[in-house]
Structures are given as structure tokens and as C-alpha cells.
PDB file of N, CA and C in Angstrom:
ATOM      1  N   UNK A   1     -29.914-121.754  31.009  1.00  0.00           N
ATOM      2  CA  UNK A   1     -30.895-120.697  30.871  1.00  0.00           C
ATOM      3  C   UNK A   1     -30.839-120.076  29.482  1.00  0.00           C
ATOM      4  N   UNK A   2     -29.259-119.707  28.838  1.00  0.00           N
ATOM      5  CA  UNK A   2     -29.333-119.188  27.619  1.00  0.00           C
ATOM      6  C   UNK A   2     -30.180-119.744  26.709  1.00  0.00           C
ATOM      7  N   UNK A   3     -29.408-121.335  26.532  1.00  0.00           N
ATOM      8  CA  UNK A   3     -30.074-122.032  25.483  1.00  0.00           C
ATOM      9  C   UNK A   3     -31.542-121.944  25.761  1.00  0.00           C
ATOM     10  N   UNK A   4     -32.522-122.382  26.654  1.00  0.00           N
ATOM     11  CA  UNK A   4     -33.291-122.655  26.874  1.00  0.00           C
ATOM     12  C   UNK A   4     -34.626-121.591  26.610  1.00  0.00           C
ATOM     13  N   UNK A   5     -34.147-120.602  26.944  1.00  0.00           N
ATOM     14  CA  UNK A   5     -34.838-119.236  26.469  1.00  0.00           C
ATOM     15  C   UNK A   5     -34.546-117.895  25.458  1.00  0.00           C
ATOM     16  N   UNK A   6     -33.694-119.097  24.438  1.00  0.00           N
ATOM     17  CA  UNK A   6     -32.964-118.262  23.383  1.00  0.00           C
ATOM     18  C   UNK A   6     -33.845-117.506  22.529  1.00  0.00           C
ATOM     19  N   UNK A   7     -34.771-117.680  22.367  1.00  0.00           N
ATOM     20  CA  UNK A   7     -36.221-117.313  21.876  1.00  0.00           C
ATOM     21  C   UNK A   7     -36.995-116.008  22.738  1.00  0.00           C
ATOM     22  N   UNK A   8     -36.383-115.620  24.001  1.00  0.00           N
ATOM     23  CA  UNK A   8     -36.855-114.461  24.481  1.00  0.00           C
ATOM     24  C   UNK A   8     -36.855-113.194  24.384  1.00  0.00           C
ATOM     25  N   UNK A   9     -35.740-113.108  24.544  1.00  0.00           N
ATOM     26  CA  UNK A   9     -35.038-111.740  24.056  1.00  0.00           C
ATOM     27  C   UNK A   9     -35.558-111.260  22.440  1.00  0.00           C
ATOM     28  N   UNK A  10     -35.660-111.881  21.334  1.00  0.00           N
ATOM     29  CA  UNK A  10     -35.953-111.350  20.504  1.00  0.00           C
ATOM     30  C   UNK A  10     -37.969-111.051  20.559  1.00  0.00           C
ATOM     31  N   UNK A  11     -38.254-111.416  21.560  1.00  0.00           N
ATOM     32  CA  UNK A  11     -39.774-111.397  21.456  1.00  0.00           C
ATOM     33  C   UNK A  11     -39.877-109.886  23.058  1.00  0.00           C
ATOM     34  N   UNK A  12     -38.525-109.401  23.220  1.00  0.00           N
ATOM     35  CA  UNK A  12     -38.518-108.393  24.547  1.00  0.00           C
ATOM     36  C   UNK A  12     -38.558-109.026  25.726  1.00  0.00           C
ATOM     37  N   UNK A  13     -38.442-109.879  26.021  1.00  0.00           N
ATOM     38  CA  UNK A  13     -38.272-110.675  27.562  1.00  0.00           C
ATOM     39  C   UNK A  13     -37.091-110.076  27.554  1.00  0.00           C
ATOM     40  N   UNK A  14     -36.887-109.589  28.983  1.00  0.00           N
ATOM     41  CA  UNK A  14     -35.612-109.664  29.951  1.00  0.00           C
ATOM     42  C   UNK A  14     -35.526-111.028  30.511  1.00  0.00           C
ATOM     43  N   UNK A  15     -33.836-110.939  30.922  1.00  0.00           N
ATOM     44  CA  UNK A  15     -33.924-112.623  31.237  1.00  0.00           C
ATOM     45  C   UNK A  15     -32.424-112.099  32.029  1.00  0.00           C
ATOM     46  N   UNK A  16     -32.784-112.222  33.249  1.00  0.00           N
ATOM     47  CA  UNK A  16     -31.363-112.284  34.131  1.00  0.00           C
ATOM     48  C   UNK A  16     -31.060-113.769  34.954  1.00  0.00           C
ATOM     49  N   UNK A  17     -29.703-113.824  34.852  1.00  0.00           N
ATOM     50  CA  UNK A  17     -29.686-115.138  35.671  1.00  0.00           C
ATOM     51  C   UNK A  17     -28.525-114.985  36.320  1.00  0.00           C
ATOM     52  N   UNK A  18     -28.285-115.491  37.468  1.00  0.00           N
ATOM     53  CA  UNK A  18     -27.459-115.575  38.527  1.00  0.00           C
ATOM     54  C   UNK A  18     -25.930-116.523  37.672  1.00  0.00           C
ATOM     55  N   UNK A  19     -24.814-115.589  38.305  1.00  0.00           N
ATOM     56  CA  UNK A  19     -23.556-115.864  37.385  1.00  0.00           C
ATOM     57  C   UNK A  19     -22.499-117.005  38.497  1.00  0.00           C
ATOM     58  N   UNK A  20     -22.705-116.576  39.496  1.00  0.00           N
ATOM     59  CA  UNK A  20     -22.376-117.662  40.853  1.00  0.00           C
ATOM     60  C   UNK A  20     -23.224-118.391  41.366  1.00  0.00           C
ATOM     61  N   UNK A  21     -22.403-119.276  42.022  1.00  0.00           N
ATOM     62  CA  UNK A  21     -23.310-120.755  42.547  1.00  0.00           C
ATOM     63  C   UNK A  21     -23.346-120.082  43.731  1.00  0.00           C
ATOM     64  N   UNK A  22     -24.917-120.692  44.148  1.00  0.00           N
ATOM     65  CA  UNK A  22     -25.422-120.535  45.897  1.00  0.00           C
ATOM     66  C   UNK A  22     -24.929-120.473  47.007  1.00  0.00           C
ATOM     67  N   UNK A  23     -23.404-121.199  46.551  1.00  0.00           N
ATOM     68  CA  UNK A  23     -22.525-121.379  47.809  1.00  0.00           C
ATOM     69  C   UNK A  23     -21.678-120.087  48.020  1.00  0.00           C
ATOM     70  N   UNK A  24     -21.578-119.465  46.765  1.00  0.00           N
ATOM     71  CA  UNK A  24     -21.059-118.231  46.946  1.00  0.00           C
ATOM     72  C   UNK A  24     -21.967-116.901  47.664  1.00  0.00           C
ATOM     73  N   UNK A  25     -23.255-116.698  47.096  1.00  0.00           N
ATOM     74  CA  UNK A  25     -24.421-116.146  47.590  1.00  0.00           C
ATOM     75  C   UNK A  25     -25.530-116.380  46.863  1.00  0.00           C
ATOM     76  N   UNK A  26     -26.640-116.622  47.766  1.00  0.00           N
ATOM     77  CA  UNK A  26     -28.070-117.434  47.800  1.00  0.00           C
ATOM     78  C   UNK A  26     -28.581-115.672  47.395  1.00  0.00           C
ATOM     79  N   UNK A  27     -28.921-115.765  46.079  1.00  0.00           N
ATOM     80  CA  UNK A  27     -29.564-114.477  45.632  1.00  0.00           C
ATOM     81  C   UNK A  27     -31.145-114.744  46.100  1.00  0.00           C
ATOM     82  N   UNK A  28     -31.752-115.820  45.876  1.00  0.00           N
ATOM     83  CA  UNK A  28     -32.953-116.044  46.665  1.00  0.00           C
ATOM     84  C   UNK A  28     -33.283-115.932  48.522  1.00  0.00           C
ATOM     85  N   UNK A  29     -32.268-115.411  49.056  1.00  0.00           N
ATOM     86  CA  UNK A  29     -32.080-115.874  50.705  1.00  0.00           C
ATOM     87  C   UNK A  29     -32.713-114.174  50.673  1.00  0.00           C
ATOM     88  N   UNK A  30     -33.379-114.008  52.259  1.00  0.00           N
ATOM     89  CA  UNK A  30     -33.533-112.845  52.742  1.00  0.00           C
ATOM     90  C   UNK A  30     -32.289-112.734  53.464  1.00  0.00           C
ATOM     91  N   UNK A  31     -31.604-111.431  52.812  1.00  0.00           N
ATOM     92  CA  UNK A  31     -30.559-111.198  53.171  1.00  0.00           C
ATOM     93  C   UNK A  31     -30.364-110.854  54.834  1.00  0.00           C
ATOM     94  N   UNK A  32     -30.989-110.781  55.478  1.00  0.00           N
ATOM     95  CA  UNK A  32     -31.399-110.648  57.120  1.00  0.00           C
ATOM     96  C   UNK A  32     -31.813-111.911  57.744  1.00  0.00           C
ATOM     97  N   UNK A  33     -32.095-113.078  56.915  1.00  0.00           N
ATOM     98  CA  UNK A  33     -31.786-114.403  57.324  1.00  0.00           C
ATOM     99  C   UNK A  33     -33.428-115.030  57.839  1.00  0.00           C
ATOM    100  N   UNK A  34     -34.098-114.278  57.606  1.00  0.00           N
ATOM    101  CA  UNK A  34     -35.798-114.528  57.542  1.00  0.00           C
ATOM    102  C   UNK A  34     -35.909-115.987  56.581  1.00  0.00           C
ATOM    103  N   UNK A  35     -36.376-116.862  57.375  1.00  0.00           N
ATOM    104  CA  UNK A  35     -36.593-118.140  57.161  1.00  0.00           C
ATOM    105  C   UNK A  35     -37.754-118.625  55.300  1.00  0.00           C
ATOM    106  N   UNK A  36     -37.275-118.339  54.255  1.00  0.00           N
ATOM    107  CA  UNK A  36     -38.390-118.639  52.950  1.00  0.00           C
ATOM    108  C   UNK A  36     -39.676-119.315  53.457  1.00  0.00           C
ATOM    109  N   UNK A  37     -39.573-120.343  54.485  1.00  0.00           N
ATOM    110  CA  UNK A  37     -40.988-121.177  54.622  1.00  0.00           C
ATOM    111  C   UNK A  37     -40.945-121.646  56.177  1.00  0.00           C
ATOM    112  N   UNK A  38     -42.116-120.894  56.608  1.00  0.00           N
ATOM    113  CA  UNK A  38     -41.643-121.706  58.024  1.00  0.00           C
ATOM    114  C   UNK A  38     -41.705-123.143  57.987  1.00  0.00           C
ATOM    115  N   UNK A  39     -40.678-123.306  59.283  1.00  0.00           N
ATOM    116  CA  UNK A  39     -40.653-125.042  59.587  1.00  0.00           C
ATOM    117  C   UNK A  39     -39.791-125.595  58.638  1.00  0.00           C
ATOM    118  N   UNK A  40     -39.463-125.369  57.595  1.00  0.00           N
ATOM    119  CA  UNK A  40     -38.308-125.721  56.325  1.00  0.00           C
ATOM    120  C   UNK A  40     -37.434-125.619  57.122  1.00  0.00           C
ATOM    121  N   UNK A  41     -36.479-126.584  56.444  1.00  0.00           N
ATOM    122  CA  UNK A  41     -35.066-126.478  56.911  1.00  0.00           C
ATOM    123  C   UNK A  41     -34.344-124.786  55.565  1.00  0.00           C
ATOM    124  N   UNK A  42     -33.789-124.228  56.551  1.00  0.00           N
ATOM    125  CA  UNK A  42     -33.329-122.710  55.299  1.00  0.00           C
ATOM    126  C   UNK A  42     -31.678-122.900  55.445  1.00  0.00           C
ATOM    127  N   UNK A  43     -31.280-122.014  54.577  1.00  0.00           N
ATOM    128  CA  UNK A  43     -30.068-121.865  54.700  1.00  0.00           C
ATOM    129  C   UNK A  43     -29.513-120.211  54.776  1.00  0.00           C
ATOM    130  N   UNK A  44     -28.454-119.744  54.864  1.00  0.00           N
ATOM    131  CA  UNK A  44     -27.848-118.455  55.238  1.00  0.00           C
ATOM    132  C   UNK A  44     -28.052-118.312  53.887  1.00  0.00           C
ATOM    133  N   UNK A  45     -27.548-116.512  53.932  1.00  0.00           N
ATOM    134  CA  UNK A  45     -27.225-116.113  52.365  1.00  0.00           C
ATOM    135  C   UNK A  45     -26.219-116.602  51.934  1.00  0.00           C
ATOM    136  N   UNK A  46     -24.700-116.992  53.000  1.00  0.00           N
ATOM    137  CA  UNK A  46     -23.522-117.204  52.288  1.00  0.00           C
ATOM    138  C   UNK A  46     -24.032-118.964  52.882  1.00  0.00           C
ATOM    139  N   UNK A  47     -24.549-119.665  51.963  1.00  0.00           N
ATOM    140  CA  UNK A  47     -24.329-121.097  53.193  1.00  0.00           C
ATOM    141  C   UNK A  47     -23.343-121.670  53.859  1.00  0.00           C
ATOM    142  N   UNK A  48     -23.638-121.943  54.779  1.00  0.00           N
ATOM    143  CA  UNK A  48     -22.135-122.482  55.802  1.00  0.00           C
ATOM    144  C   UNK A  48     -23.122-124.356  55.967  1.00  0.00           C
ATOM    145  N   UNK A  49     -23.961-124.384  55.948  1.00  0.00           N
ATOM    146  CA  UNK A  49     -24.683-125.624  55.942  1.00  0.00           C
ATOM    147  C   UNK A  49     -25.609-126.060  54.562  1.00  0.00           C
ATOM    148  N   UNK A  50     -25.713-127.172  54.296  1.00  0.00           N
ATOM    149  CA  UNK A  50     -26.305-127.810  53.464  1.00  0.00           C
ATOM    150  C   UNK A  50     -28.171-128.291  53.841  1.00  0.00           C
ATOM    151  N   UNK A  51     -28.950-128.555  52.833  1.00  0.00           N
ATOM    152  CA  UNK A  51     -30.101-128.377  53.088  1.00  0.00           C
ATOM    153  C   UNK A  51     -30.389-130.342  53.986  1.00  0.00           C
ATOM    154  N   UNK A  52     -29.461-130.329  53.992  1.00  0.00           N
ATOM    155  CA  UNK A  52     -29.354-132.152  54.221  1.00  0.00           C
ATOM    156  C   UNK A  52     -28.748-131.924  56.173  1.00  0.00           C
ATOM    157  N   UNK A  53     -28.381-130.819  56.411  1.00  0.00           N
ATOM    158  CA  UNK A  53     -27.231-130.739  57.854  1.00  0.00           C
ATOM    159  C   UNK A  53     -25.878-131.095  57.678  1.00  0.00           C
ATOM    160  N   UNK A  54     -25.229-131.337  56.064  1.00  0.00           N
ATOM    161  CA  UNK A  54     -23.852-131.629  56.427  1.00  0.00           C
ATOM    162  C   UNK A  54     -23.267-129.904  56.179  1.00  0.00           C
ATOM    163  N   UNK A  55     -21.985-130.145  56.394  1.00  0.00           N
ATOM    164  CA  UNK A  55     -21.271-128.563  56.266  1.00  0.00           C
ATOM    165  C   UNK A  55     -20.769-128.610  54.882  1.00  0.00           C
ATOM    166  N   UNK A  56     -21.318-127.452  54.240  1.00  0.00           N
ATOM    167  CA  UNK A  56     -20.730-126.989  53.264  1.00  0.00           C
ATOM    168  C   UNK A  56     -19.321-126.922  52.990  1.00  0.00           C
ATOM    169  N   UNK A  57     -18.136-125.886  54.047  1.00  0.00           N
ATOM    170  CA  UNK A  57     -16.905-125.850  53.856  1.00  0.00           C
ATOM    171  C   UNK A  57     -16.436-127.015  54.891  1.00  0.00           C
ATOM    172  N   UNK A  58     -15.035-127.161  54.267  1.00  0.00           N
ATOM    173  CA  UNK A  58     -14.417-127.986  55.949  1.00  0.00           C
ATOM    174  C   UNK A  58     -14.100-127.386  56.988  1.00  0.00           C
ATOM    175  N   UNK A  59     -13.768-128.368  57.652  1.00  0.00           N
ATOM    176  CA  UNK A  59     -13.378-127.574  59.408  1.00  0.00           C
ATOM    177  C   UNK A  59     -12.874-126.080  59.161  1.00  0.00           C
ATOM    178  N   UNK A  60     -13.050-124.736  59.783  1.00  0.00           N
ATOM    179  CA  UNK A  60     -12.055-123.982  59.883  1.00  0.00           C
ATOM    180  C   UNK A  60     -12.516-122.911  58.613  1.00  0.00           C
ATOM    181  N   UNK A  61     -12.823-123.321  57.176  1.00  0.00           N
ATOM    182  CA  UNK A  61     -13.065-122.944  56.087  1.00  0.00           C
ATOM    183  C   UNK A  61     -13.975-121.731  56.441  1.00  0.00           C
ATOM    184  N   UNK A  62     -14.955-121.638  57.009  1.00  0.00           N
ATOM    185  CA  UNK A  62     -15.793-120.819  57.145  1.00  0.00           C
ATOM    186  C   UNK A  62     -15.691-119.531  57.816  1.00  0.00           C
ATOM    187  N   UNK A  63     -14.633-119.328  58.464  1.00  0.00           N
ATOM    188  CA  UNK A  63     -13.667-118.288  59.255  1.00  0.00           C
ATOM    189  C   UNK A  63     -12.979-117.349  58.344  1.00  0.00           C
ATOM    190  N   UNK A  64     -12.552-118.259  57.520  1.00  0.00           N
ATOM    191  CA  UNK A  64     -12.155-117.454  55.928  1.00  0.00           C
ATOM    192  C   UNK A  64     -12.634-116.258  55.700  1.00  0.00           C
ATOM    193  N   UNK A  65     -11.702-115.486  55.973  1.00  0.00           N
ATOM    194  CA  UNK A  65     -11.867-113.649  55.146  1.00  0.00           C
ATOM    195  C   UNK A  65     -12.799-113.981  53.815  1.00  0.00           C
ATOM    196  N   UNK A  66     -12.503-115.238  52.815  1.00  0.00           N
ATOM    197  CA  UNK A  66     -13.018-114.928  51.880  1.00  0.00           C
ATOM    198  C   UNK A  66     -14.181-115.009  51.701  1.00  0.00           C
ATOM    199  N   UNK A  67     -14.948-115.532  52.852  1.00  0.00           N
ATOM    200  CA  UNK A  67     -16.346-115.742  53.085  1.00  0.00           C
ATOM    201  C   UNK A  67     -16.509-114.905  53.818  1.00  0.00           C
ATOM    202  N   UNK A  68     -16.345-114.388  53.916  1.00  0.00           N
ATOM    203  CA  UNK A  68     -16.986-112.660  54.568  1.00  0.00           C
ATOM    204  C   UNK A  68     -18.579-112.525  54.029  1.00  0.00           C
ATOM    205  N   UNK A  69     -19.324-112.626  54.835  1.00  0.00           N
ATOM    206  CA  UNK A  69     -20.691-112.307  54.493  1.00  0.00           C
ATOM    207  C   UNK A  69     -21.189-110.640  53.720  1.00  0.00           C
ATOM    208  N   UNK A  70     -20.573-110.137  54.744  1.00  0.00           N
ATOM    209  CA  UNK A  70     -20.971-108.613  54.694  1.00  0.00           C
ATOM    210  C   UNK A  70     -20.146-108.094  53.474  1.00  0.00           C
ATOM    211  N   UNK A  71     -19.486-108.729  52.879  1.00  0.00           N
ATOM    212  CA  UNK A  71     -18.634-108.450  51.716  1.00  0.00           C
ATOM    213  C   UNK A  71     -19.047-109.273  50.215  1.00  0.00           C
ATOM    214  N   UNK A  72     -19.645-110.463  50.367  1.00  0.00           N
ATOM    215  CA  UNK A  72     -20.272-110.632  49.615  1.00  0.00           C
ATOM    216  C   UNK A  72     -21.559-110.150  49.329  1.00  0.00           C
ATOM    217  N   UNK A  73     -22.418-110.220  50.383  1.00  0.00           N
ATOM    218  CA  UNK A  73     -23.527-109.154  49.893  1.00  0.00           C
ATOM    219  C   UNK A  73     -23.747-108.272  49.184  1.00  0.00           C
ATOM    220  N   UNK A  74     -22.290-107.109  49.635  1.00  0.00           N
ATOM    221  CA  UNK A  74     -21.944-105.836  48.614  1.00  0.00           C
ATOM    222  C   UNK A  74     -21.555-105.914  46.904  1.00  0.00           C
ATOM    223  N   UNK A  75     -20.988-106.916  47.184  1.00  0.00           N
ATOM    224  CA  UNK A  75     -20.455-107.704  45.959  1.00  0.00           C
ATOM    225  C   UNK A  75     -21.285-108.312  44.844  1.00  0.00           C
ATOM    226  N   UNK A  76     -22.140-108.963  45.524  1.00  0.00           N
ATOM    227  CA  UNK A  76     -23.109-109.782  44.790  1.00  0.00           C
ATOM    228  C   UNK A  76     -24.553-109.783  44.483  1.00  0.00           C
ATOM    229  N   UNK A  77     -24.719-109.976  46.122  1.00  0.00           N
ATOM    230  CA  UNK A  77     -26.477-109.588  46.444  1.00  0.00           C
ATOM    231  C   UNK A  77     -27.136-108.098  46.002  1.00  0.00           C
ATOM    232  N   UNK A  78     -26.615-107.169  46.907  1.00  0.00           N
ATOM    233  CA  UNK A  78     -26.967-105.560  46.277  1.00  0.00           C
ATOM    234  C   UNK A  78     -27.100-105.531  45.046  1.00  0.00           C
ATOM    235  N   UNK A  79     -25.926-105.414  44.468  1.00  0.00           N
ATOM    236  CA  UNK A  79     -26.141-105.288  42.809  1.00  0.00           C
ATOM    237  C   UNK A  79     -26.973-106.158  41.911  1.00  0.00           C
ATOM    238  N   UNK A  80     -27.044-107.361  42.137  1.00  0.00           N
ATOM    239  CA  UNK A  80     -27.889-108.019  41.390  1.00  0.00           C
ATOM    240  C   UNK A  80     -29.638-107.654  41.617  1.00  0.00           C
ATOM    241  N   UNK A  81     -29.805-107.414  43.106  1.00  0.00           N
ATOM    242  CA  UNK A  81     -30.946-107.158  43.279  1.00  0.00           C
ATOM    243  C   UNK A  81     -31.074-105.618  42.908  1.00  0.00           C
ATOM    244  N   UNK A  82     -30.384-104.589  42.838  1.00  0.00           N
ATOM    245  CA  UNK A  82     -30.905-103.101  42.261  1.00  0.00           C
ATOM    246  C   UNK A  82     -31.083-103.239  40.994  1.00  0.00           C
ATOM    247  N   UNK A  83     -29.958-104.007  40.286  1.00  0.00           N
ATOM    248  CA  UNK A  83     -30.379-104.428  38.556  1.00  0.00           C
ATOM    249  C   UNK A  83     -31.616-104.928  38.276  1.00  0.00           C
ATOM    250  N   UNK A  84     -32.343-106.124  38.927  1.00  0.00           N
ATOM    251  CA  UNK A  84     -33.472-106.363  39.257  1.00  0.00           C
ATOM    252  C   UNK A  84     -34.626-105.466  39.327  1.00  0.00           C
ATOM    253  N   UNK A  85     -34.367-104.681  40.315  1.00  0.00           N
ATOM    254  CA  UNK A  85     -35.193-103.682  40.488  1.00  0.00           C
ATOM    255  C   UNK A  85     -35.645-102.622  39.388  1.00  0.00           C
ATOM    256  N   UNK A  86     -34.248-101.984  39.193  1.00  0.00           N
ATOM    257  CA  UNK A  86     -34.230-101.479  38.025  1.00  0.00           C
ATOM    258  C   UNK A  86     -35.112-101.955  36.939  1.00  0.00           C
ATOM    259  N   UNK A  87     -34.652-102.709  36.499  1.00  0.00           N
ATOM    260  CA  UNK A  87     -35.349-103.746  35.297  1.00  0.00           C
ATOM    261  C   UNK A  87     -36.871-103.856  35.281  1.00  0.00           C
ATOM    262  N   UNK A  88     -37.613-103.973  36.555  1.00  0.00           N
ATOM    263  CA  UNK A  88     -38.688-103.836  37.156  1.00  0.00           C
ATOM    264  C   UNK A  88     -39.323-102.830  37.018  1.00  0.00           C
ATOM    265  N   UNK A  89     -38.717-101.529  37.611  1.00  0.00           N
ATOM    266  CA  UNK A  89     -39.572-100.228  37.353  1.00  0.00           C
ATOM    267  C   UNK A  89     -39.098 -99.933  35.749  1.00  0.00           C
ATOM    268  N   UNK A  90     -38.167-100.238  34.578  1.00  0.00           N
ATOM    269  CA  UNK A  90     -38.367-100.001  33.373  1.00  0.00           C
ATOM    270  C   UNK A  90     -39.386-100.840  32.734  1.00  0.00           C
ATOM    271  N   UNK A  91     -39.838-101.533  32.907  1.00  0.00           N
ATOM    272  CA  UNK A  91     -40.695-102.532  31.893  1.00  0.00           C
ATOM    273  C   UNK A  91     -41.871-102.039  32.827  1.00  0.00           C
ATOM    274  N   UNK A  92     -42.055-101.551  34.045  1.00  0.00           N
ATOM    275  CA  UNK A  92     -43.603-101.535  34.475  1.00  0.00           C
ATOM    276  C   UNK A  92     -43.785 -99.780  34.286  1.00  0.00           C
ATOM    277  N   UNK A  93     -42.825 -99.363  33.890  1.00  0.00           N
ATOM    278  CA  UNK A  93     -43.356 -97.852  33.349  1.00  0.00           C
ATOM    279  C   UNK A  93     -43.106 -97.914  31.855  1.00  0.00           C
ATOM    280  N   UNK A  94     -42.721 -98.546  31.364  1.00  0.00           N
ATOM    281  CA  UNK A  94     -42.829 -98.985  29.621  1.00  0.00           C
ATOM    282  C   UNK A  94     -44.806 -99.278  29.560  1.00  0.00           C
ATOM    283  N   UNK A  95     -44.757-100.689  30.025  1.00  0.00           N
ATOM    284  CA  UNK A  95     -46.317-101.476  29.861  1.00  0.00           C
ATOM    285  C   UNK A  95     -47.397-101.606  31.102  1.00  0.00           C
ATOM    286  N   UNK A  96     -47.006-100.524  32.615  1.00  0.00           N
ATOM    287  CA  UNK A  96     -48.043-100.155  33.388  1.00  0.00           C
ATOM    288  C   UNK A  96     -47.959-101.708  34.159  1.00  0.00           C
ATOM    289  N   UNK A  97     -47.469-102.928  33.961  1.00  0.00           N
ATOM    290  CA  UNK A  97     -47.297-104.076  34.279  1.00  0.00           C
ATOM    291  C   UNK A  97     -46.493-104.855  34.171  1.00  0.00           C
ATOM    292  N   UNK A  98     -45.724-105.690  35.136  1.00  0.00           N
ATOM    293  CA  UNK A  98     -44.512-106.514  35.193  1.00  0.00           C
ATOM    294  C   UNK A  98     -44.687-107.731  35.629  1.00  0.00           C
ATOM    295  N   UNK A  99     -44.331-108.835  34.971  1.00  0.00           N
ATOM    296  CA  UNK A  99     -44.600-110.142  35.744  1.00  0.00           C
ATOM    297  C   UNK A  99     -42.848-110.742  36.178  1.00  0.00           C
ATOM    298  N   UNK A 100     -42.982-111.043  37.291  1.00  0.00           N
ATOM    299  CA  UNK A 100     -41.684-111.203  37.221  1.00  0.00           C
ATOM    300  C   UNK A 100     -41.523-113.326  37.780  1.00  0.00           C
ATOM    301  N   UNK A 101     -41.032-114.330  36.834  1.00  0.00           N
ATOM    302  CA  UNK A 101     -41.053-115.207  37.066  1.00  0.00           C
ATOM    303  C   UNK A 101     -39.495-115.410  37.748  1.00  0.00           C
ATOM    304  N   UNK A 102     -39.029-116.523  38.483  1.00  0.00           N
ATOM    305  CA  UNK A 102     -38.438-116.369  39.335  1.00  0.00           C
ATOM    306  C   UNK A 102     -38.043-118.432  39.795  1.00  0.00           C
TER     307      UNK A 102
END
């Protein structure tokens, strides 16, 4: 993402990007587990399954304190999405308009 849109920031683009992998938390997931498309195969916020039906962790793995859902959320999801937000109502009360690509 850096390289690729190194050219933004100096023209005022904001540019946030997700610092953990999906398997840690799906910043795109409705955090209440509301399906992105019906009839799609979806996955959780923390995935415990793969978009294919195999399992993400091994046997047992998923029981793991460290996958605590409700703890990553706090951790990860919340904050990234209020920064978001944030970011959102500054640029749409700066220019009255926000496009937000995604």
C-alpha cells in the first residue's frame, strides 16, 4: 500500500491500512457477524474457518484465550474503526464531502 500510493499523501489523501492479517481480525467483517453478501460463503470477524471450509487453526487452537474474540475486537476492530471515523468527519467538515475507497 505504501509504495503504491506514495504519491498521496503529498497531494492530502489520507491513506489507512490495516497493520494485521485477517486471521487476526477481519476489519471488513460486521462485527455482529451479518453475512457481507447473501448466499456467499462469509467468515467470522476472528476467522476460525477459511473461505474454501478448511479450518484456519488446528484442532483445539481455537479455544485459545488468545483468540478471544471479544478481546480482539477491543484491541483492534474499535480502534481502527473510530480512527476511521474520525478521519471521516475531519475531511467531510474540512471539504463538505468524503469519498471513502475501501
Amino acid at each position: 500500500m505504501d509504495r503504491l500510493y506514495d504519491f498521496a499523501r503529498a497531494r492530502g489523501v489520507t491513506l489507512m491500512a490495516a497493520t494485521h492479517s485477517r486471521y487476526v481480525v477481519d476489519l471488513n467483517r460486521d462485527p455482529e457477524g451479518a453475512a457481507l453478501y447473501p448466499g456467499a460463503s462469509n467468515t467470522e470477524l476472528c476467522p476460525t474457518g477459511r473461505f474454501d471450509g478448511g479450518p484456519v487453526w488446528c484442532d483445539g487452537a481455537a479455544a485459545d484465550p488468545l483468540l478471544d474474540v471479544a478481546a480482539r475486537r477491543r484491541a483492534y476492530f474499535d480502534p481502527y474503526h473510530a480512527q476511521l471515523q474520525a478521519e471521516l468527519d475531519r475531511v467531510h467538515a474540512r471539504h463538505g464531502y468524503v469519498v471513502l475507497l475501501d
